[in-house]
Short mmCIF file of C-alpha atoms in Angstrom, two decimals:
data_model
loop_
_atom_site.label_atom_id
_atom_site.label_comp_id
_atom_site.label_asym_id
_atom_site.label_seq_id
_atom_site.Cartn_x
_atom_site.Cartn_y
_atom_site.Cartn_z
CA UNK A 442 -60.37 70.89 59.10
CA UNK A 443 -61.02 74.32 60.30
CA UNK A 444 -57.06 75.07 59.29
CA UNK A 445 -57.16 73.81 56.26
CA UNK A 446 -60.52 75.88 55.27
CA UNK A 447 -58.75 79.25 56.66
CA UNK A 448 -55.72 77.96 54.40
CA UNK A 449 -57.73 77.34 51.34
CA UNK A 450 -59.87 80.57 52.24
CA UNK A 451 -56.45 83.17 52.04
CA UNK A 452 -54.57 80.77 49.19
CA UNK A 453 -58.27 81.47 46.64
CA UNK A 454 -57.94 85.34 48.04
CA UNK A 455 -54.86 85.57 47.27
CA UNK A 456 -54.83 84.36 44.00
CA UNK A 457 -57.46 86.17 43.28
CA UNK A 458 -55.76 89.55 44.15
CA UNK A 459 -53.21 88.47 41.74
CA UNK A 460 -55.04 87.02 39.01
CA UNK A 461 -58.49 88.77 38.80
CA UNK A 462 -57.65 92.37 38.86
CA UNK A 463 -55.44 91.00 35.54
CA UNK A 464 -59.21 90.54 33.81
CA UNK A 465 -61.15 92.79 35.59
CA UNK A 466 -59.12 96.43 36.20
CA UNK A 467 -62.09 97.59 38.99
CA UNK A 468 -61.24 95.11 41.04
CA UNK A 469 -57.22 95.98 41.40
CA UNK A 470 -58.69 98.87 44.05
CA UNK A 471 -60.14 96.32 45.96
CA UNK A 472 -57.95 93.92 48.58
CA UNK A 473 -59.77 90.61 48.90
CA UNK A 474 -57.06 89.62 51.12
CA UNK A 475 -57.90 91.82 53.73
CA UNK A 476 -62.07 90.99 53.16
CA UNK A 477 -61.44 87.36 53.93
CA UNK A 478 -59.09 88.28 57.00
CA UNK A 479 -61.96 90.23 58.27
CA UNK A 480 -64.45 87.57 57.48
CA UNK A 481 -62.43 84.55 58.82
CA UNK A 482 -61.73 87.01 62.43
CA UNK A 483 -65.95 87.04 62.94
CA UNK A 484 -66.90 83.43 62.27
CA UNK A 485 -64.03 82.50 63.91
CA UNK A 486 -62.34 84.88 66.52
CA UNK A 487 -59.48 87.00 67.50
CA UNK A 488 -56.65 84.26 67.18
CA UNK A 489 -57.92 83.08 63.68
CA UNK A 490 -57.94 86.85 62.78
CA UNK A 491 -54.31 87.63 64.32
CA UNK A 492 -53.32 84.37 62.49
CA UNK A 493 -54.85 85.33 59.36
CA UNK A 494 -54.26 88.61 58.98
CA UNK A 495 -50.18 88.14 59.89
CA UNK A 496 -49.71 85.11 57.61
CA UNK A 497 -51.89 86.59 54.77
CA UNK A 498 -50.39 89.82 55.62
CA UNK A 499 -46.95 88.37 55.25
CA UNK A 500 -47.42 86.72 51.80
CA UNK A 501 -49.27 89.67 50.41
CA UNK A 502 -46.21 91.82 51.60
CA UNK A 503 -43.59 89.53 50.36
CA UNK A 504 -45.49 89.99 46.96
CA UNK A 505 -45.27 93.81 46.95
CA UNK A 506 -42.38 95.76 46.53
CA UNK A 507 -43.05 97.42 49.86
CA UNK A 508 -41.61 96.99 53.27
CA UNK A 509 -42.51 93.24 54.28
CA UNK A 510 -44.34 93.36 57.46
CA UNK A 511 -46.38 96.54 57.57
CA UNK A 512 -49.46 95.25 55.85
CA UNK A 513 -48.96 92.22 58.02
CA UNK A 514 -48.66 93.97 60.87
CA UNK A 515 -52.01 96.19 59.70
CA UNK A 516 -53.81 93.17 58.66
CA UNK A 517 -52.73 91.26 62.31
CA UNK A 518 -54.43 94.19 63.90
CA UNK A 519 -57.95 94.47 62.03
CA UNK A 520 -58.07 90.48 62.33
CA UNK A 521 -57.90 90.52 66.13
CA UNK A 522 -60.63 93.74 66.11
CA UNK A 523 -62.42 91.96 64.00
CA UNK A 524 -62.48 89.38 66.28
CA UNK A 525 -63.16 90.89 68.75
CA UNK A 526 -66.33 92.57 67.80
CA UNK A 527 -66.95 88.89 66.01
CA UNK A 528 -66.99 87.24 69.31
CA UNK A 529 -68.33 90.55 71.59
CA UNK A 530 -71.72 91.82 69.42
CA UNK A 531 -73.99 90.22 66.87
CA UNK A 532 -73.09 90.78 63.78
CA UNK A 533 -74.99 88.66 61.08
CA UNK A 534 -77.52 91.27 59.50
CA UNK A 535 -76.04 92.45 56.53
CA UNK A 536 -75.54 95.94 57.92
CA UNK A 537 -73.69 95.83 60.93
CA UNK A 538 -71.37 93.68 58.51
CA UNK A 539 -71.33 96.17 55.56
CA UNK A 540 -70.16 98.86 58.72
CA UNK A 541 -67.54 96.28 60.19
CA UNK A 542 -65.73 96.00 56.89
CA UNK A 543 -65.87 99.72 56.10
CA UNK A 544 -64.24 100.20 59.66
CA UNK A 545 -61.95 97.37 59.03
CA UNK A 546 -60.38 98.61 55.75
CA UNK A 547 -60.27 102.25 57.01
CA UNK A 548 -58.58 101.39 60.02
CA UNK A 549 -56.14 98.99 57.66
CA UNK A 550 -55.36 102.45 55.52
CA UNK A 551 -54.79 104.29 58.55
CA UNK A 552 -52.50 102.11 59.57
CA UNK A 553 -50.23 101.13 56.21
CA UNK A 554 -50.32 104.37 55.48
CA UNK A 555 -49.65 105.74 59.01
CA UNK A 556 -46.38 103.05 59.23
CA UNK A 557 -45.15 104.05 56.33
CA UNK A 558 -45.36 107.52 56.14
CA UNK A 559 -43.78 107.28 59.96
CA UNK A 560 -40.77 105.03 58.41
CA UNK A 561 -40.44 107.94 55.39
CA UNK A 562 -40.41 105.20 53.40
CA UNK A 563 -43.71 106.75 51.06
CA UNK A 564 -45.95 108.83 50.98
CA UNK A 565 -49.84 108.68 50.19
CA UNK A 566 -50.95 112.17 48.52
CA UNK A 567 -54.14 113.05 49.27
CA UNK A 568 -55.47 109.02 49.67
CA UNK A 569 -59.18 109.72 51.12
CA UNK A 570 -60.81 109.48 47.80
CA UNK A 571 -59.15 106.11 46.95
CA UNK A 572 -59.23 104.85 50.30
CA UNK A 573 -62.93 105.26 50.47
CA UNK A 574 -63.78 103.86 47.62
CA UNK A 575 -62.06 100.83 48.74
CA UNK A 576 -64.11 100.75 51.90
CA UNK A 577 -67.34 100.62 50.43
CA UNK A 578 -65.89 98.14 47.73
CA UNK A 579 -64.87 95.53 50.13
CA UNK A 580 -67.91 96.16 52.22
CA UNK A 581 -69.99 95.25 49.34
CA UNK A 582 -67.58 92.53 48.35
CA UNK A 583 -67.75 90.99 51.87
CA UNK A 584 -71.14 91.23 52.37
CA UNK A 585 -71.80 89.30 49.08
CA UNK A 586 -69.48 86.65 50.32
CA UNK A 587 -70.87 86.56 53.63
CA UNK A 588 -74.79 86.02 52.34
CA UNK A 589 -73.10 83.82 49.65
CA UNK A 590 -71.88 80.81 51.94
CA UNK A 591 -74.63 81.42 54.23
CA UNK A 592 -77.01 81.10 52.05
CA UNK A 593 -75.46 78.28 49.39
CA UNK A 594 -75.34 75.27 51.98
CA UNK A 595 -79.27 75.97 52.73
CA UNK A 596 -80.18 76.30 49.32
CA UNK A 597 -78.24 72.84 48.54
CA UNK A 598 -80.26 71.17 51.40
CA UNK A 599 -83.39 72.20 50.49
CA UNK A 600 -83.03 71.11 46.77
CA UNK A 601 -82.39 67.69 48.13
CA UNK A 602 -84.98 67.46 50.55
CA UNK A 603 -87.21 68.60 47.48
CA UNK A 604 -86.23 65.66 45.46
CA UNK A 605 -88.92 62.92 45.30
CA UNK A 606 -88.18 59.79 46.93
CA UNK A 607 -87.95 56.54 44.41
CA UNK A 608 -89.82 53.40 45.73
CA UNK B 214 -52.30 71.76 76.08
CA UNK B 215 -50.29 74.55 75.12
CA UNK B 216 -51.92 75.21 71.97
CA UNK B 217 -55.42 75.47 73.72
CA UNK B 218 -54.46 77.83 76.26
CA UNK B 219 -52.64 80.35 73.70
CA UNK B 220 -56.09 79.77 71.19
CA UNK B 221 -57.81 81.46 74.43
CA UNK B 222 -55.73 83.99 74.88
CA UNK B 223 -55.90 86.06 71.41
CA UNK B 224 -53.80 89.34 73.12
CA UNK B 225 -50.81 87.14 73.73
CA UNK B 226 -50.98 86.23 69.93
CA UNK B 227 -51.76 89.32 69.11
CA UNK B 228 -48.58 90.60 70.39
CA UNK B 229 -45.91 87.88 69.63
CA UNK B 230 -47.31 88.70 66.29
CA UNK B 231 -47.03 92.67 66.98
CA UNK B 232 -43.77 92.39 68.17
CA UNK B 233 -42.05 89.67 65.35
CA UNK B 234 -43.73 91.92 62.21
CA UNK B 235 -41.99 95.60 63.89
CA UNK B 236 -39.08 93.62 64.40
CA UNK B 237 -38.88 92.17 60.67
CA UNK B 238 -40.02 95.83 59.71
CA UNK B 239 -36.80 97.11 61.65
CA UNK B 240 -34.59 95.02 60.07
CA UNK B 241 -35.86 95.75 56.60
CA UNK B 242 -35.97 99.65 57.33
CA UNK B 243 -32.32 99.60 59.22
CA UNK B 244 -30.67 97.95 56.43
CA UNK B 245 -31.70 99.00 53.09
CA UNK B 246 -29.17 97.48 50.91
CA UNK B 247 -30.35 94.05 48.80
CA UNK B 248 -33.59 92.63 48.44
CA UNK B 249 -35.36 90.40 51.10
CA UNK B 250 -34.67 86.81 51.14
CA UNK B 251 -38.00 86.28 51.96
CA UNK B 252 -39.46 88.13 49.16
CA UNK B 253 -37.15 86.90 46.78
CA UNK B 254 -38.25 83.13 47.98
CA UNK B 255 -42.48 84.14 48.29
CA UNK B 256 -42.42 85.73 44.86
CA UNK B 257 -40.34 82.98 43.46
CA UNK B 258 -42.74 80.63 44.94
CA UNK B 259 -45.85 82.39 44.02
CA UNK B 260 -45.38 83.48 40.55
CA UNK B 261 -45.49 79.51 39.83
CA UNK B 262 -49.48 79.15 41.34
CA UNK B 263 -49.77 82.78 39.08
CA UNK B 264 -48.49 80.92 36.23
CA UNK B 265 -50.72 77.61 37.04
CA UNK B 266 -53.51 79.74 37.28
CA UNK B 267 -53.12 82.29 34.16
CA UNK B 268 -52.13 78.74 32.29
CA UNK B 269 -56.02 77.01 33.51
CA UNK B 270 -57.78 80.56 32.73
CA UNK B 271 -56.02 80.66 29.35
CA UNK B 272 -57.03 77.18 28.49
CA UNK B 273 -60.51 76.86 28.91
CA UNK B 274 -60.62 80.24 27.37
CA UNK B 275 -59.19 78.78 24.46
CA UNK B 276 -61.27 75.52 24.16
CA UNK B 277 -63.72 77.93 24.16
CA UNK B 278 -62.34 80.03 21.67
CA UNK B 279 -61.11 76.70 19.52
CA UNK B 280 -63.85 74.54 19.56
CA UNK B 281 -66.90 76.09 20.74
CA UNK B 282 -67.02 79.49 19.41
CA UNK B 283 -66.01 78.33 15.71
CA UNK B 284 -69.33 79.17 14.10
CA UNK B 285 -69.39 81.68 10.73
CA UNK B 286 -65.58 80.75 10.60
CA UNK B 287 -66.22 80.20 6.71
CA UNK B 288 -67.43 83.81 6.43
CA UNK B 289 -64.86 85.58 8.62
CA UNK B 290 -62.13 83.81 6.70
CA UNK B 291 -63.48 85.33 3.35
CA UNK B 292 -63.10 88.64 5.38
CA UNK B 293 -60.18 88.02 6.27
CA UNK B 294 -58.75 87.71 3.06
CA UNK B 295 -59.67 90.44 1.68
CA UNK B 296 -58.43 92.73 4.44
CA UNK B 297 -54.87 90.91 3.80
CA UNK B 298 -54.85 92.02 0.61
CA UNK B 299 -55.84 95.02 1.14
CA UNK B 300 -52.70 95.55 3.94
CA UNK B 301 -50.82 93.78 1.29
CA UNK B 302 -51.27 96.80 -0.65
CA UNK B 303 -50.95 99.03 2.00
CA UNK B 304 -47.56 97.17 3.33
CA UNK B 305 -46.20 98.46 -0.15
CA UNK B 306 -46.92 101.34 0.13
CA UNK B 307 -45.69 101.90 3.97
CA UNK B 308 -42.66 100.25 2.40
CA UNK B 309 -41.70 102.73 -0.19
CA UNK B 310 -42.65 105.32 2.16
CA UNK B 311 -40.35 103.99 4.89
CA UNK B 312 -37.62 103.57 2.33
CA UNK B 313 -37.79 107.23 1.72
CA UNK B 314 -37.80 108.10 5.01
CA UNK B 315 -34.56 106.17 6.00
CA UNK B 316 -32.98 107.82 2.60
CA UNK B 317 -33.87 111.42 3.86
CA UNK B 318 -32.01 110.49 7.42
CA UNK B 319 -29.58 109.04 5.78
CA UNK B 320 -29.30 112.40 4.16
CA UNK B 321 -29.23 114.23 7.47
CA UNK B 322 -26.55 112.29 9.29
CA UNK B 323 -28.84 111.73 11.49
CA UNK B 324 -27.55 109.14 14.40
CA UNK B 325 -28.56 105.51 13.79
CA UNK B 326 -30.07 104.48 17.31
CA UNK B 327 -28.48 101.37 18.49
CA UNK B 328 -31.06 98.40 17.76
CA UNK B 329 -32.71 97.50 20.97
CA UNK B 330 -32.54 93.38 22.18
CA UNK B 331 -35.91 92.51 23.39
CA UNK B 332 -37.85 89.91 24.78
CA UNK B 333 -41.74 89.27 24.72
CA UNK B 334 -43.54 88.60 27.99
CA UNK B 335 -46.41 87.79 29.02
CA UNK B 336 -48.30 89.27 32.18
CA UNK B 337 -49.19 86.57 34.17
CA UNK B 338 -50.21 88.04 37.42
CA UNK B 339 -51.31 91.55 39.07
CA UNK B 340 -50.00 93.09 42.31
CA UNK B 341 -50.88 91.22 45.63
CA UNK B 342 -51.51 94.68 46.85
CA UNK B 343 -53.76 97.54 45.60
CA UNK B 344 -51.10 100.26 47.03
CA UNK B 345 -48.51 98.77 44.91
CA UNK B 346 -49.12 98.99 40.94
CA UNK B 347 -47.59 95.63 39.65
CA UNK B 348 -47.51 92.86 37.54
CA UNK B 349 -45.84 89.58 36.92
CA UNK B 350 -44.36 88.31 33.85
CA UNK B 351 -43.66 85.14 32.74
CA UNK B 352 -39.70 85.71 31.72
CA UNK B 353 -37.57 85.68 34.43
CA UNK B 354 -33.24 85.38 34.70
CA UNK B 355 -33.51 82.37 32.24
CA UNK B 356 -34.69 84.52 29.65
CA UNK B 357 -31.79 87.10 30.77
CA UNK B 358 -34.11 89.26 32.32
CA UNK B 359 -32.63 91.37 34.89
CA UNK B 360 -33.54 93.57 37.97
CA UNK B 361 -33.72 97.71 36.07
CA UNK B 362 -34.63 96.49 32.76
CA UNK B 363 -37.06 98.50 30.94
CA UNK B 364 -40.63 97.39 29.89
CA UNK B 365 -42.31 98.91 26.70
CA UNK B 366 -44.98 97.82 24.73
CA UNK B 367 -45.89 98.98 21.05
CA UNK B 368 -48.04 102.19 22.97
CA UNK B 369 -45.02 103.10 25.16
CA UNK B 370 -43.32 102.50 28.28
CA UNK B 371 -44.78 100.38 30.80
CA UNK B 372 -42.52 100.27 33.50
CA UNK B 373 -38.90 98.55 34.85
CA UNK B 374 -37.97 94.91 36.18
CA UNK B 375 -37.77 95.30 40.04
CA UNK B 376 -37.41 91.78 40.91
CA UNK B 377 -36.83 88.62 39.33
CA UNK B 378 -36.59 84.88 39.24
CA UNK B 379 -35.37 82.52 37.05
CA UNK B 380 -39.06 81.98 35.48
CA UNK B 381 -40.96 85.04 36.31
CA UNK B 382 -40.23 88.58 36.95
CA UNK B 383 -41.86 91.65 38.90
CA UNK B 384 -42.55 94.87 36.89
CA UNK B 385 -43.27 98.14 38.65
CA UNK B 386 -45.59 99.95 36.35
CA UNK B 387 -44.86 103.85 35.89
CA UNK B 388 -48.20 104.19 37.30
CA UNK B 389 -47.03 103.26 40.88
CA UNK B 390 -46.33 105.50 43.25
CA UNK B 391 -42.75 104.59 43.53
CA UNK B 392 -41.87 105.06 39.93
CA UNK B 393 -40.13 107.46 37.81
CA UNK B 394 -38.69 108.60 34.30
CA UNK B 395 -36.29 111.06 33.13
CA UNK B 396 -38.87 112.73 30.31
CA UNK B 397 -38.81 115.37 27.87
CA UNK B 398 -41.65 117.47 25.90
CA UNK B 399 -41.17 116.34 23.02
CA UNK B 400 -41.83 119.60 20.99
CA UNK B 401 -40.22 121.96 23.35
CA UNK B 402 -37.72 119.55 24.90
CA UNK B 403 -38.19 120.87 28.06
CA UNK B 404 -37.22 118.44 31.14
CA UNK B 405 -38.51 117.00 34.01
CA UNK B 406 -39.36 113.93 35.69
CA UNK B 407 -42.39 111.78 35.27
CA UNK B 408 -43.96 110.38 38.49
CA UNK B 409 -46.21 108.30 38.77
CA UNK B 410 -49.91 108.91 40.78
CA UNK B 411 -51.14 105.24 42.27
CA UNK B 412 -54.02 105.35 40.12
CA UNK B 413 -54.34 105.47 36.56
CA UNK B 414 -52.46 108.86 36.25
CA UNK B 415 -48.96 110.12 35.70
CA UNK B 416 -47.59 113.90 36.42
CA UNK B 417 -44.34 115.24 35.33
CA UNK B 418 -42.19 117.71 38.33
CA UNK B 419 -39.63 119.56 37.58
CA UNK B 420 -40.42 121.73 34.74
CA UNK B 421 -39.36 125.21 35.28
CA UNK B 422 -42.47 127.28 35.29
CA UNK B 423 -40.32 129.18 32.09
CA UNK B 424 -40.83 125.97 29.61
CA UNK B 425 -43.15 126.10 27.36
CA UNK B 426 -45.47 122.92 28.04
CA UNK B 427 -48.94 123.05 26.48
CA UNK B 428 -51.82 120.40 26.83
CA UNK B 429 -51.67 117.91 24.13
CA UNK B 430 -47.82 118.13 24.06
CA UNK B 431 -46.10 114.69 23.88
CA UNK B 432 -43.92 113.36 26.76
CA UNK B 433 -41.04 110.60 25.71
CA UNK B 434 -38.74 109.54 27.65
CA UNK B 435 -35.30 111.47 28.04
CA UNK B 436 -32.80 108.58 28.70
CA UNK B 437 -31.04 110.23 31.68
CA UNK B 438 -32.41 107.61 34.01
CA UNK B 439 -30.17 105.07 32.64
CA UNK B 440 -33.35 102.92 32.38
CA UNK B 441 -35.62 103.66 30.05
CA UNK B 442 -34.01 104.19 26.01
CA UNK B 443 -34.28 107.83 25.19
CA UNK B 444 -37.43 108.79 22.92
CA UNK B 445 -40.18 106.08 23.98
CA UNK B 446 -43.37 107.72 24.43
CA UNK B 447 -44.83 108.44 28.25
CA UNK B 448 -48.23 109.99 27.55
CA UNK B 449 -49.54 113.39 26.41
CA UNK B 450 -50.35 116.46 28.55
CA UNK B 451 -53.27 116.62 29.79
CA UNK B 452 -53.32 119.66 32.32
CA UNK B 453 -50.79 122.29 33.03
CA UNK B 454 -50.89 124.54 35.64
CA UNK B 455 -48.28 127.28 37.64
CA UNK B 456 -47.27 125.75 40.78
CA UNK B 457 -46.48 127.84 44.07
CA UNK B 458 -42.89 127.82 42.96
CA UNK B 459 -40.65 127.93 39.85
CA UNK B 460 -42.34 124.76 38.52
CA UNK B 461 -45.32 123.90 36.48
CA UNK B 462 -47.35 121.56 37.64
CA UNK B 463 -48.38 118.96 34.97
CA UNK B 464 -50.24 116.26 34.50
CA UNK B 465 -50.18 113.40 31.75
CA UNK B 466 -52.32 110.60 30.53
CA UNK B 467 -50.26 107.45 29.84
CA UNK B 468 -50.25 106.82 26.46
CA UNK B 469 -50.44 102.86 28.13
CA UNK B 470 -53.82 101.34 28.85
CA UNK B 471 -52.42 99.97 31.89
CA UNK B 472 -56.19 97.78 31.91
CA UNK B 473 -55.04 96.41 29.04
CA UNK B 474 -51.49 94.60 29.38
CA UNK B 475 -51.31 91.13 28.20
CA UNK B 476 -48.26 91.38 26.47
CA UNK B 477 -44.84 93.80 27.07
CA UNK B 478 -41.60 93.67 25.55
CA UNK B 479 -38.43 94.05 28.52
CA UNK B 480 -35.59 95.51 26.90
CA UNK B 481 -32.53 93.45 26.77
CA UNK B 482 -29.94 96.28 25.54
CA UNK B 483 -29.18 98.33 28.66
CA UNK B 484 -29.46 102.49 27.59
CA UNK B 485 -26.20 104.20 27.10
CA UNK B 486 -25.57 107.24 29.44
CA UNK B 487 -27.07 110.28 28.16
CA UNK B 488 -26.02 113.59 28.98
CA UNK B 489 -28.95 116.20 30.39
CA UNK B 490 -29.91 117.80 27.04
CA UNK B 491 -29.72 121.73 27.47
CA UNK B 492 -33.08 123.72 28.17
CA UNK B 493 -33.66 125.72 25.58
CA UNK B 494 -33.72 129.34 26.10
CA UNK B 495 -36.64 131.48 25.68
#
């Protein structure tokens, strides 16, 4: 059940990458990809993040016209951090989420950048403007997601235990 | 048993997965010649949930647009046909016009340019990536579509074919980072190259810093790519500035509203070889 969910979870981020930012040009800056690695990696651990990250990675790769296997490999590696501070601190206030994210897309432009600048196979010209913009975009995204499923299963409950009982 | 043990043990995953994506990386980076197999399969693969998914979006949007939203039809029609005939008019003039036109290049010996084979496409899907400036169209090798074909629409050039498959293909917009165009300014016919920025800007390199480039200048596209047809406009300069060494530094806004594909036109006729046109002296 749980597989299926993280399955369904990258599939809808993933076709919203490629569909979305058709409709709405703002959002082609953003990777939703990487904002429901990072959210699947602290509800659910390091291996779901590694797992994630590498198979979302992968697709999202194979989908470029880049080198398939560095954003993989950069995704694999913010899913298990992600993880890890998942499974080591609390994070459930909205804050200490918004800063996880930021990190977490940061460190995933550090790193496809880093790669492929190291391969000389591109290079990124001045990126810091972009890149943080995209930080604080999926932050915002995430956290909105994250307060979104939280909050929609509680909501649903309480409208039914609101409902008057027929006798 | 297996499975539980490795689920505790997120390092070991996290290197088998370390180690299987630098060696795929390697092998890519090692041996540059031909596409992935893998990419060629995902893309094939994927471009069909793009297509399912443009095809639902596209529906309800025209229910809504067929059944719901049909309101003061009556009165829009009447509109309608007046503006037709006005543009009826209008098309008779253009006509005449366009008939003197040819008559006066006819009188210059002017070179017919070969009629270009196109086909009409329709963007079906953006980039999976934001570092990668994409889209996917819904014409592929059945349609003869083919990997270095150029994409225009009725604004100007959009991009090239980089992949295909035998219903969809991948376009590389000249806004990516990756792409490029043999240009020219148009008025001076000064050369360079146009690059594009990863956002929603293009510059042109290679301009000796003796050219005479001004902002507002157009940029159209030179033909000595063997890409893009010679004389398809790029954008107009924007900014022009001495760089630290013989060349200007320029840069152009796409005469494209990249935010506003829907539909492109990939053309068929491959360019024929043109030779480097001359700089002009000053």
């Amino acid at each position: 059940m749980r597989l299926a969910r993280t399955l369904a979870a990258l599939a809808a981020a993933l076709a919203i990458q490629t569909t979305l930012t058709s409709y709405v040009q703002e959002a082609a800056a953003l990777d939703f990809v990487l904002v429901t690695v990072v959210s699947l990696a602290l509800t659910s651990g390091p291996t779901t993040g590694v797992l994630a990250g590498s198979a979302a990675g992968l697709v999202q790769d194979a989908l470029s016209s880049g080198v398939i296997g560095i954003g993989a490999l950069a995704k694999t590696v913010v899913g298990f951090a992600a993880g890890r501070i998942g499974t080591q601190f609390i994070v459930t206030a909205p804050l200490p989420r918004f800063v996880v994210f930021v990190v977490a897309t940061l460190v995933h432009a550090a790193l496809f950048m880093g790669l492929y600048v190291l391969l000389g196979v591109r290079t990124f010209p001045s990126p810091y403007v972009a890149v943080g913009g995209q930080a604080v975009g999926n932050a915002v995204v995430g956290v909105i997601g994250f307060q979104l499923t939280e909050w929609l299963p509680v909501f649903l409950a309480r409208r039914r235990l609101r409902r008057p009982t027929r006798r | 048993m297996a499975i539980a043990d490795i689920k505790h043990r997120p390092g070991i995953v996290l290197g088998a997965a370390v180690v299987f994506h630098v060696a795929l990386i390697s092998a890519q980076v090692s041996s540059a010649s031909g596409l992935p197999v893998l990419q060629v399969v995902t893309f094939g693969a994927f471009s069909e949930l793009q297509r399912l998914v443009t095809g639902a979006i596209t529906g309800s949007q025209n229910l809504w647009a067929g059944y719901v939203s049909l309101r003061g039809v009556r009165e829009e029609n009447a509109a309608l046909r007046r503006d037709l005939q006005a543009l009826q008019i209008r098309l008779q003039e253009e006509r005449a016009l366009a008939q003197r036109a040819e008559d006066l290049r006819q009188l210059l010996e002017l070179h017919d340019r070969a009629e270009l084979d196109t086909a009409a496409a329709e963007i079906i899907g953006a980039g999976a990536s934001p570092e990668f400036r994409t889209v996917t169209i819904d014409k592929g090798t059945a349609d003869r579509i083919a990997a270095d074909m150029a994409v225009i629409s009725p604004a100007g050039v959009v991009g090239r074919v980089i992949l295909t498959s035998p219903r969809a293909a991948k376009v590389q917009l000249l806004i990516d980072r990756n792409a490029a165009a043999g240009a020219i300014i148009e008025r001076s016919r000064a050369q360079g190259i146009v690059l594009g920025g990863g956002a929603d800007d293009l510059r042109m390199d290679y301009v000796p810093g003796t050219a005479d480039v001004n902002p507002g200048d157009l940029v159209v596209t030179s033909g000595i790519d063997g890409i893009f047809p010679k004389g398809f406009v790029i954008g107009t300069v924007e900014n022009v500035e001495r760089g630290p060494g013989t060349y200007h530094e320029i840069s152009i806004r796409p005469a494209v509203d990249f935010s506003r594909l829907e539909e492109v036109l990939v053309v068929l006729t491959p360019p024929p070889a043109v030779e480097a046109e001359a700089q002009p002296e000053r």
